Coordinates of N, CA and C in Angstrom, one line a residue:
Chain A
A1 N 16.7 -10.2 25.6 CA 16.7 -11.3 26.5 C 17.2 -10.8 27.9
Q2 N 16.7 -11.3 28.9 CA 17.1 -11.0 30.2 C 18.5 -11.4 30.5
K3 N 19.3 -10.6 31.1 CA 20.7 -11.0 31.4 C 20.7 -11.8 32.6
I4 N 19.9 -11.5 33.6 CA 19.8 -12.3 34.8 C 18.4 -12.7 35.1
T5 N 18.1 -14.0 35.3 CA 16.8 -14.4 35.6 C 16.7 -15.1 36.9
Q6 N 15.8 -14.7 37.8 CA 15.6 -15.3 39.0 C 14.1 -15.7 39.0
T7 N 13.8 -17.0 39.0 CA 12.5 -17.5 38.7 C 11.6 -17.7 39.9
Q8 N 12.2 -17.5 41.1 CA 11.5 -17.7 42.4 C 11.2 -16.4 43.0
P9 N 10.0 -15.9 42.9 CA 9.6 -14.6 43.5 C 9.7 -14.7 45.0
G10 N 9.3 -15.9 45.6 CA 9.3 -16.1 47.0 C 9.6 -17.5 47.4
M11 N 10.4 -17.6 48.5 CA 10.8 -18.9 49.0 C 10.6 -19.0 50.5
F12 N 10.3 -20.2 51.0 CA 10.2 -20.4 52.4 C 11.1 -21.5 52.8
V13 N 11.7 -21.3 54.0 CA 12.6 -22.4 54.5 C 12.5 -22.5 56.0
Q14 N 12.6 -23.7 56.5 CA 12.6 -23.9 57.9 C 13.9 -23.5 58.5
E15 N 13.8 -22.9 59.7 CA 15.1 -22.5 60.4 C 16.0 -23.7 60.5
K16 N 17.3 -23.5 60.3 CA 18.3 -24.5 60.4 C 18.4 -25.4 59.1
E17 N 17.5 -25.2 58.2 CA 17.6 -26.0 57.0 C 18.4 -25.2 55.9
A18 N 18.8 -25.9 54.9 CA 19.5 -25.3 53.8 C 18.5 -24.9 52.7
V19 N 18.8 -23.8 51.9 CA 17.9 -23.4 50.9 C 18.8 -23.0 49.7
T20 N 18.2 -23.2 48.5 CA 18.9 -22.8 47.3 C 18.1 -21.8 46.5
L21 N 18.7 -20.7 46.2 CA 18.0 -19.6 45.4 C 18.6 -19.7 44.0
D22 N 17.7 -19.7 43.0 CA 18.2 -20.0 41.7 C 18.5 -18.7 40.9
C23 N 19.5 -18.8 40.1 CA 19.9 -17.7 39.2 C 20.5 -18.2 37.9
T24 N 19.9 -17.8 36.8 CA 20.6 -18.1 35.5 C 20.9 -16.8 34.8
Y25 N 22.0 -16.8 34.0 CA 22.5 -15.6 33.4 C 22.7 -15.8 31.9
D26 N 22.8 -14.8 31.2 CA 23.0 -14.8 29.8 C 24.1 -13.8 29.4
T27 N 25.2 -14.4 28.8 CA 26.2 -13.5 28.3 C 27.0 -14.3 27.3
S28 N 27.6 -13.5 26.3 CA 28.5 -14.1 25.4 C 30.0 -13.7 25.7
D29 N 30.1 -12.9 26.7 CA 31.5 -12.5 27.2 C 32.1 -13.7 28.0
P30 N 33.3 -14.1 27.6 CA 33.9 -15.2 28.4 C 34.4 -14.8 29.8
S31 N 34.5 -13.4 30.0 CA 35.0 -12.9 31.2 C 33.8 -12.2 31.9
Y32 N 33.4 -12.7 33.1 CA 32.3 -12.0 33.8 C 32.4 -12.4 35.3
G33 N 31.7 -11.6 36.0 CA 31.6 -11.9 37.5 C 30.2 -12.0 37.9
L34 N 29.9 -12.8 38.8 CA 28.6 -13.1 39.3 C 28.5 -12.7 40.8
F35 N 27.5 -12.0 41.2 CA 27.4 -11.5 42.6 C 26.0 -11.9 43.2
W36 N 26.0 -12.0 44.5 CA 24.7 -12.1 45.2 C 24.7 -11.0 46.2
Y37 N 23.5 -10.3 46.3 CA 23.3 -9.3 47.3 C 22.1 -9.6 48.1
K38 N 22.1 -9.2 49.4 CA 21.0 -9.4 50.3 C 20.4 -8.0 50.6
Q39 N 19.1 -7.9 50.6 CA 18.4 -6.7 51.0 C 17.4 -7.0 52.1
P40 N 17.8 -6.7 53.3 CA 16.8 -6.9 54.4 C 15.7 -5.9 54.4
S41 N 14.7 -6.0 55.2 CA 13.6 -5.1 55.2 C 14.0 -3.7 55.5
S42 N 15.2 -3.5 56.1 CA 15.7 -2.1 56.3 C 16.1 -1.4 55.1
G43 N 16.3 -2.2 54.0 CA 16.5 -1.6 52.7 C 17.9 -1.5 52.2
E44 N 18.9 -1.7 53.0 CA 20.3 -1.6 52.5 C 20.7 -2.8 51.7
M45 N 21.6 -2.7 50.8 CA 22.1 -3.7 49.9 C 23.4 -4.2 50.5
I46 N 23.5 -5.5 50.7 CA 24.6 -6.1 51.4 C 25.3 -7.2 50.4
F47 N 26.5 -7.0 50.1 CA 27.2 -8.0 49.3 C 27.4 -9.3 50.0
L48 N 27.1 -10.4 49.4 CA 27.3 -11.7 50.0 C 28.4 -12.5 49.4
I49 N 28.5 -12.6 48.1 CA 29.4 -13.6 47.5 C 29.7 -13.3 46.1
Y50 N 30.9 -13.6 45.6 CA 31.3 -13.3 44.3 C 31.9 -14.6 43.6
Q51 N 31.6 -14.8 42.3 CA 32.2 -15.9 41.5 C 32.6 -15.4 40.2
G52 N 33.9 -15.6 39.9 CA 34.4 -15.2 38.6 C 34.3 -16.3 37.6
S53 N 34.1 -15.9 36.3 CA 33.9 -16.9 35.3 C 35.0 -17.9 35.1
Y54 N 36.2 -17.5 35.5 CA 37.4 -18.4 35.3 C 37.7 -19.1 36.6
D55 N 36.9 -18.9 37.6 CA 37.2 -19.6 38.9 C 36.9 -21.1 38.7
Q56 N 37.8 -21.9 39.1 CA 37.6 -23.3 39.0 C 36.7 -23.9 40.1
Q57 N 36.8 -23.2 41.3 CA 36.0 -23.8 42.4 C 34.8 -22.9 42.7
N58 N 33.8 -23.5 43.3 CA 32.7 -22.7 43.7 C 33.1 -21.8 44.9
A59 N 32.5 -20.6 44.9 CA 32.8 -19.6 45.9 C 32.1 -20.0 47.2
T60 N 32.7 -19.7 48.3 CA 32.1 -19.9 49.6 C 32.4 -18.7 50.5
E61 N 31.4 -18.3 51.3 CA 31.6 -17.2 52.3 C 30.8 -17.6 53.5
G62 N 31.4 -18.3 54.5 CA 30.7 -18.7 55.6 C 29.5 -19.6 55.3
R63 N 28.3 -19.2 55.6 CA 27.1 -20.1 55.3 C 26.7 -20.0 53.9
Y64 N 27.3 -19.1 53.1 CA 26.9 -18.9 51.8 C 27.8 -19.6 50.8
S65 N 27.3 -20.3 49.8 CA 28.1 -20.9 48.8 C 27.4 -20.6 47.5
L66 N 28.1 -20.6 46.4 CA 27.6 -20.4 45.1 C 27.8 -21.6 44.3
N67 N 26.7 -22.2 43.8 CA 26.8 -23.4 43.0 C 26.9 -22.9 41.5
F68 N 28.1 -22.9 41.0 CA 28.4 -22.3 39.7 C 28.4 -23.5 38.7
Q69 N 27.5 -23.4 37.7 CA 27.5 -24.4 36.6 C 27.6 -23.6 35.3
K70 N 28.8 -23.5 34.9 CA 29.1 -22.6 33.8 C 28.4 -23.0 32.5
A71 N 28.4 -24.3 32.2 CA 27.8 -24.8 30.9 C 26.3 -24.5 30.9
R72 N 25.7 -24.6 32.1 CA 24.2 -24.3 32.2 C 24.0 -22.8 32.4
K73 N 25.0 -22.0 32.6 CA 24.9 -20.6 32.9 C 24.0 -20.4 34.1
S74 N 24.3 -21.1 35.2 CA 23.5 -20.9 36.4 C 24.5 -20.6 37.6
A75 N 24.0 -19.8 38.5 CA 24.8 -19.4 39.7 C 23.9 -19.4 40.9
N76 N 23.6 -20.5 41.4 CA 22.6 -20.6 42.4 C 23.3 -20.3 43.8
L77 N 22.6 -19.6 44.6 CA 23.1 -19.3 46.0 C 22.5 -20.4 46.9
V78 N 23.4 -21.0 47.7 CA 23.0 -21.9 48.7 C 23.3 -21.3 50.1
I79 N 22.2 -21.3 50.9 CA 22.4 -20.8 52.3 C 22.2 -22.0 53.2
S80 N 23.2 -22.3 53.9 CA 23.1 -23.5 54.8 C 22.7 -23.0 56.2
A81 N 22.1 -23.9 56.9 CA 21.7 -23.7 58.3 C 21.0 -22.3 58.4
S82 N 19.8 -22.2 57.8 CA 19.1 -20.9 57.7 C 18.8 -20.3 59.1
Q83 N 18.9 -19.0 59.2 CA 18.6 -18.3 60.4 C 17.5 -17.3 60.2
L84 N 16.8 -16.9 61.2 CA 15.7 -16.0 61.1 C 16.2 -14.7 60.4
G85 N 17.4 -14.3 60.7 CA 18.0 -13.1 60.1 C 18.2 -13.2 58.6
D86 N 18.1 -14.4 58.1 CA 18.3 -14.5 56.6 C 17.1 -14.1 55.8
S87 N 16.0 -13.9 56.5 CA 14.8 -13.4 55.8 C 15.0 -12.1 55.2
A88 N 14.9 -12.0 53.8 CA 15.3 -10.8 53.1 C 15.0 -11.1 51.6
M89 N 15.2 -10.0 50.8 CA 15.3 -10.2 49.4 C 16.7 -10.5 49.0
Y90 N 16.9 -11.3 48.0 CA 18.2 -11.7 47.5 C 18.2 -11.4 46.0
F91 N 19.3 -10.7 45.6 CA 19.5 -10.4 44.2 C 20.7 -11.0 43.6
C92 N 20.6 -11.6 42.5 CA 21.7 -12.1 41.7 C 22.1 -11.0 40.7
A93 N 23.4 -10.8 40.5 CA 23.8 -9.8 39.5 C 25.0 -10.3 38.8
M94 N 25.2 -9.7 37.6 CA 26.4 -10.0 36.8 C 27.1 -8.8 36.3
R95 N 28.4 -8.8 36.2 CA 29.2 -7.7 35.6 C 30.0 -8.4 34.5
E96 N 29.9 -7.9 33.3 CA 30.6 -8.5 32.2 C 32.0 -7.8 32.1
G97 N 33.0 -8.6 31.7 CA 34.4 -8.2 31.7 C 34.7 -7.3 30.5
R98 N 33.9 -7.5 29.4 CA 34.3 -6.7 28.2 C 34.2 -5.2 28.4
T99 N 33.2 -4.8 29.1 CA 33.1 -3.4 29.4 C 33.1 -3.1 30.9
G100 N 32.4 -4.0 31.6 CA 32.3 -3.9 33.0 C 31.6 -2.7 33.5
N101 N 30.9 -2.0 32.5 CA 30.3 -0.7 32.9 C 28.9 -0.9 33.6
Q102 N 28.3 -2.1 33.4 CA 27.0 -2.2 34.0 C 26.9 -3.5 34.8
F103 N 26.2 -3.4 35.9 CA 25.8 -4.6 36.6 C 24.4 -4.9 36.1
Y104 N 24.1 -6.1 35.9 CA 22.7 -6.5 35.5 C 22.2 -7.3 36.7
F105 N 21.0 -6.8 37.2 CA 20.4 -7.4 38.3 C 19.2 -8.3 37.9
G106 N 18.9 -9.3 38.7 CA 17.7 -10.0 38.6 C 16.6 -9.3 39.3
T107 N 15.4 -9.9 39.3 CA 14.3 -9.2 39.9 C 14.1 -9.6 41.4
G108 N 15.0 -10.5 41.8 CA 15.1 -10.8 43.3 C 14.2 -12.0 43.7
T109 N 14.6 -12.6 44.8 CA 13.8 -13.7 45.5 C 13.6 -13.3 46.9
S110 N 12.4 -13.3 47.3 CA 12.1 -13.0 48.7 C 12.1 -14.3 49.6
L111 N 13.1 -14.3 50.5 CA 13.2 -15.5 51.3 C 12.6 -15.3 52.7
T112 N 11.8 -16.2 53.2 CA 11.3 -16.1 54.5 C 11.7 -17.4 55.3
V113 N 12.3 -17.2 56.4 CA 12.8 -18.3 57.3 C 11.7 -18.5 58.4
I114 N 11.2 -19.7 58.4 CA 10.2 -20.0 59.4 C 10.7 -20.6 60.6
P115 N 10.4 -20.1 61.8 CA 10.9 -20.7 63.1 C 10.4 -22.1 63.3
Chain B
N1 N 32.6 7.0 58.9 CA 32.8 5.7 58.3 C 32.9 5.8 56.8
A2 N 33.8 5.0 56.3 CA 34.0 5.0 54.8 C 32.8 4.3 54.2
G3 N 32.5 4.8 53.0 CA 31.4 4.2 52.3 C 30.7 5.2 51.4
V4 N 29.5 4.9 51.0 CA 28.7 5.7 50.1 C 27.6 6.4 50.9
T5 N 27.5 7.7 50.8 CA 26.5 8.5 51.6 C 25.5 9.1 50.6
Q6 N 24.3 8.8 50.9 CA 23.2 9.3 50.1 C 22.3 10.2 50.9
T7 N 21.9 11.3 50.4 CA 21.0 12.2 51.0 C 20.0 12.8 50.0
P8 N 18.7 13.0 50.4 CA 18.1 12.6 51.7 C 17.7 11.2 51.7
K9 N 17.2 10.7 52.8 CA 16.7 9.3 52.9 C 15.3 9.2 52.4
F10 N 14.5 10.3 52.6 CA 13.2 10.3 52.2 C 12.9 11.7 51.6
Q11 N 12.0 11.7 50.6 CA 11.6 12.9 50.0 C 10.3 12.8 49.3
V12 N 9.4 13.8 49.5 CA 8.2 13.9 48.8 C 8.2 15.1 47.9
L13 N 7.9 14.9 46.6 CA 7.9 16.0 45.7 C 6.5 16.1 45.0
K14 N 6.2 17.3 44.6 CA 5.0 17.5 43.8 C 5.4 17.4 42.3
T15 N 4.4 16.9 41.5 CA 4.7 16.8 40.1 C 5.2 18.1 39.5
G16 N 6.2 18.0 38.7 CA 6.8 19.2 38.1 C 8.0 19.8 38.9
Q17 N 8.1 19.5 40.1 CA 9.2 20.0 40.9 C 10.5 19.3 40.5
S18 N 11.6 20.0 40.7 CA 12.9 19.4 40.5 C 13.7 19.2 41.8
M19 N 14.6 18.3 41.8 CA 15.4 18.2 43.0 C 16.7 17.4 42.6
T20 N 17.6 17.4 43.5 CA 18.9 16.7 43.4 C 19.1 15.7 44.5
L21 N 19.3 14.4 44.1 CA 19.7 13.4 45.1 C 21.3 13.4 45.2
Q22 N 21.8 13.5 46.4 CA 23.2 13.6 46.6 C 23.8 12.2 46.8
C23 N 25.0 12.0 46.3 CA 25.7 10.8 46.5 C 27.2 11.2 46.6
A24 N 27.8 10.7 47.7 CA 29.3 10.9 47.9 C 29.9 9.6 48.4
Q25 N 31.1 9.4 47.9 CA 31.9 8.2 48.4 C 33.3 8.7 48.7
D26 N 33.9 8.0 49.8 CA 35.2 8.4 50.2 C 36.2 7.3 50.1
M27 N 36.0 6.4 49.1 CA 36.8 5.3 48.9 C 37.7 5.4 47.7
N28 N 37.6 6.6 47.0 CA 38.4 6.8 45.8 C 38.0 5.8 44.7
H29 N 36.7 5.5 44.7 CA 36.2 4.6 43.6 C 36.1 5.3 42.3
E30 N 36.5 4.7 41.2 CA 36.4 5.3 39.9 C 34.9 5.3 39.4
Y31 N 34.3 4.2 39.7 CA 33.0 3.9 39.1 C 31.8 4.2 40.1
M32 N 30.9 5.0 39.6 CA 29.7 5.3 40.4 C 28.5 5.2 39.5
S33 N 27.4 4.9 40.1 CA 26.2 4.6 39.3 C 24.9 4.9 40.2
W34 N 23.8 5.2 39.5 CA 22.5 5.4 40.1 C 21.6 4.3 39.6
Y35 N 20.8 3.7 40.5 CA 19.8 2.7 40.2 C 18.5 3.2 40.8
R36 N 17.4 2.7 40.2 CA 16.1 2.8 40.8 C 15.6 1.4 41.0
Q37 N 14.9 1.2 42.2 CA 14.3 -0.1 42.5 C 12.9 0.0 42.6
D38 N 12.2 -0.7 41.8 CA 10.7 -0.8 41.8 C 10.3 -2.2 42.1
P39 N 9.1 -2.4 42.7 CA 8.7 -3.7 43.1 C 8.6 -4.6 41.8
G40 N 9.1 -5.8 41.9 CA 9.0 -6.8 40.9 C 10.0 -6.5 39.7
M41 N 10.8 -5.5 39.8 CA 11.6 -5.1 38.6 C 13.1 -5.1 38.9
G42 N 13.4 -5.4 40.1 CA 14.8 -5.4 40.5 C 15.4 -4.0 40.5
L43 N 16.7 -3.9 40.2 CA 17.4 -2.6 40.1 C 17.7 -2.3 38.7
R44 N 17.3 -1.1 38.3 CA 17.5 -0.7 36.9 C 18.5 0.5 36.9
L45 N 19.5 0.4 36.0 CA 20.5 1.4 36.0 C 20.0 2.7 35.3
I46 N 20.2 3.8 35.9 CA 19.8 5.1 35.4 C 20.9 5.8 34.6
H47 N 22.0 6.1 35.4 CA 23.2 6.6 34.8 C 24.4 6.1 35.5
Y48 N 25.6 6.2 34.9 CA 26.8 5.8 35.5 C 27.9 6.6 35.1
S49 N 29.0 6.5 35.8 CA 30.2 7.3 35.5 C 31.5 6.4 35.8
V50 N 32.4 6.5 34.9 CA 33.6 5.7 35.0 C 34.8 6.6 35.5
G51 N 34.5 7.8 35.8 CA 35.5 8.7 36.3 C 35.1 10.1 36.2
A52 N 35.8 11.0 36.9 CA 35.4 12.4 36.9 C 35.3 13.0 35.5
G53 N 34.2 13.6 35.2 CA 34.0 14.2 33.9 C 33.4 13.3 32.8
I54 N 33.2 12.0 33.2 CA 32.7 11.0 32.3 C 31.4 10.4 32.8
T55 N 30.3 10.6 32.1 CA 29.1 9.9 32.4 C 28.4 9.3 31.2
D56 N 27.5 8.3 31.5 CA 26.8 7.7 30.4 C 25.5 7.2 30.9
Q57 N 24.6 6.9 29.9 CA 23.3 6.5 30.2 C 23.2 5.0 30.5
G58 N 22.2 4.7 31.4 CA 21.9 3.3 31.6 C 20.7 2.9 30.9
E59 N 19.9 2.1 31.6 CA 18.7 1.5 31.0 C 17.5 2.4 31.0
V60 N 17.4 3.3 32.0 CA 16.2 4.2 32.2 C 16.7 5.6 32.5
P61 N 17.3 6.3 31.5 CA 17.9 7.6 31.8 C 16.9 8.8 31.7
N62 N 15.8 8.6 31.1 CA 14.9 9.7 30.8 C 14.3 10.3 32.0
G63 N 14.4 11.7 32.1 CA 14.0 12.4 33.2 C 15.0 12.7 34.3
Y64 N 16.2 12.2 34.0 CA 17.3 12.3 35.0 C 18.5 12.9 34.3
N65 N 19.3 13.7 35.1 CA 20.6 14.2 34.7 C 21.6 13.9 35.7
V66 N 22.9 13.7 35.3 CA 24.0 13.5 36.2 C 25.2 14.3 35.8
S67 N 26.1 14.5 36.7 CA 27.4 15.1 36.4 C 28.4 14.5 37.4
R68 N 29.6 14.5 37.0 CA 30.7 14.0 37.9 C 31.9 14.9 37.8
S69 N 31.8 16.0 38.6 CA 32.9 17.0 38.6 C 34.0 16.6 39.5
T70 N 33.8 15.7 40.4 CA 34.9 15.2 41.3 C 34.8 13.7 41.4
T71 N 35.8 13.0 41.8 CA 35.8 11.6 42.0 C 34.8 11.2 43.1
E72 N 34.6 12.1 44.1 CA 33.8 11.7 45.3 C 32.3 11.9 45.0
D73 N 31.9 12.8 44.2 CA 30.4 13.1 44.2 C 29.8 12.8 42.8
F74 N 28.5 12.3 42.9 CA 27.8 11.9 41.7 C 26.3 12.2 42.0
P75 N 25.9 13.5 41.9 CA 24.5 13.8 42.1 C 23.6 13.4 41.0
L76 N 22.4 13.1 41.3 CA 21.3 12.8 40.4 C 20.3 13.8 40.4
R77 N 20.0 14.4 39.3 CA 19.0 15.5 39.2 C 17.7 15.0 38.5
L78 N 16.6 15.3 39.2 CA 15.3 15.0 38.6 C 14.8 16.4 38.0
L79 N 14.6 16.4 36.7 CA 14.4 17.7 36.1 C 13.0 18.2 36.3
S80 N 12.0 17.4 36.2 CA 10.6 17.7 36.4 C 9.9 16.5 36.8
A81 N 9.7 16.4 38.1 CA 9.3 15.1 38.7 C 7.9 14.7 38.2
A82 N 7.8 13.3 38.0 CA 6.6 12.7 37.6 C 6.2 11.6 38.5
P83 N 5.0 11.3 38.7 CA 4.6 10.1 39.6 C 5.3 8.8 39.2
S84 N 5.6 8.6 37.9 CA 6.4 7.4 37.5 C 7.8 7.4 38.1
Q85 N 8.2 8.4 38.6 CA 9.6 8.4 39.2 C 9.5 8.1 40.7
T86 N 8.4 7.8 41.2 CA 8.3 7.3 42.6 C 9.0 6.0 42.7
S87 N 10.0 5.9 43.5 CA 10.8 4.7 43.6 C 11.8 4.9 44.7
V88 N 12.6 3.8 44.9 CA 13.7 3.9 45.8 C 15.0 4.0 44.9
Y89 N 15.8 5.0 45.3 CA 17.0 5.2 44.5 C 18.3 4.8 45.2
F90 N 19.1 4.1 44.6 CA 20.4 3.7 45.2 C 21.6 4.3 44.4
C91 N 22.5 4.8 45.1 CA 23.8 5.1 44.5 C 24.8 4.0 44.9
A92 N 25.7 3.6 44.0 CA 26.6 2.6 44.2 C 28.0 2.9 43.6
S93 N 29.0 2.4 44.2 CA 30.3 2.7 43.6 C 31.2 1.4 43.7
S94 N 32.2 1.4 42.8 CA 33.1 0.2 42.9 C 34.5 0.7 42.5
T95 N 35.5 -0.2 42.7 CA 36.9 0.2 42.5 C 37.3 0.4 41.1
S96 N 36.7 -0.4 40.1 CA 37.2 -0.3 38.8 C 36.2 -0.8 37.8
Y97 N 35.8 -0.1 36.8 CA 34.8 -0.5 35.9 C 35.3 -1.7 35.1
R98 N 36.6 -1.9 35.0 CA 37.1 -3.0 34.2 C 37.5 -4.2 35.0
D99 N 37.3 -4.1 36.3 CA 37.7 -5.2 37.1 C 36.4 -6.0 37.4
R100 N 36.4 -7.2 36.9 CA 35.2 -8.0 37.0 C 35.0 -8.5 38.5
E101 N 36.0 -8.3 39.3 CA 35.8 -8.6 40.7 C 35.3 -7.4 41.5
G102 N 35.1 -6.3 40.8 CA 34.7 -5.1 41.5 C 33.2 -5.2 42.0
G103 N 33.0 -5.5 43.2 CA 31.6 -5.5 43.7 C 31.2 -4.1 44.1
Y104 N 29.9 -3.9 44.1 CA 29.4 -2.6 44.5 C 29.4 -2.4 46.0
T105 N 29.6 -1.1 46.4 CA 29.3 -0.6 47.7 C 28.1 0.3 47.5
F106 N 27.0 0.0 48.1 CA 25.7 0.7 47.9 C 25.6 1.8 49.0
G107 N 24.9 2.9 48.7 CA 24.4 3.8 49.7 C 23.1 3.2 50.3
S108 N 22.6 3.9 51.3 CA 21.5 3.4 52.0 C 20.1 3.6 51.3
G109 N 20.1 4.3 50.2 CA 18.9 4.5 49.5 C 18.2 5.8 49.8
T110 N 17.4 6.3 48.8 CA 16.5 7.4 49.0 C 15.1 7.0 48.5
R111 N 14.2 7.1 49.4 CA 12.8 6.8 49.1 C 12.1 8.0 48.6
L112 N 11.8 8.1 47.3 CA 11.2 9.3 46.7 C 9.7 9.0 46.3
T113 N 8.9 9.9 46.7 CA 7.5 9.8 46.4 C 7.1 11.1 45.6
V114 N 6.5 11.0 44.4 CA 6.1 12.1 43.7 C 4.5 12.1 43.6
V115 N 4.0 13.2 44.1 CA 2.5 13.2 44.2 C 1.9 14.2 43.2

């Protein structure tokens, strides 16, 4: 079974609108961390936001927030007030606490912001 | 600048040739790893290390070797290049393999083409 599933290969959003990128995960470990990374066309991987499995509140980092629904095992990324510079690939990832030796990545979502 | 340094950025190899992708970090991170990124498949773990002298296989280790003689360096060796190894390779490091909050710092990537 896939550890991380991103079901949206491509998404479009109008500039200044909000967009939600979906991510579901699969783990039996009660301790885990969830991450989102951005990969612009230049290729580098940029850390965006982190959510711990025991965190009571949803994580926020500026215009990024993580909609964490533990019972549904989902960790959707919400980008508010989209900007042209947000056009990129976005990867959801998980690190399990039991070993922590591996990050599991989803296949990514390509986001295009339309002016 | 502190971070993860990967060299080279681009490389073309002939089938059967060998080469080493270099990775160095100056953040005293315990955990280092190599991923390959292929279209539609996200990032797949090749090998990882939890400290000097300790390495282990990831999801797709065949055709690659690693060693970790120092905390700073984690080279990836392609033993006999094959066209299937054409990919973008990322080195990444983090503070602690048992810290679920340990996010990755990525290198800038190596684009490898095997002809």
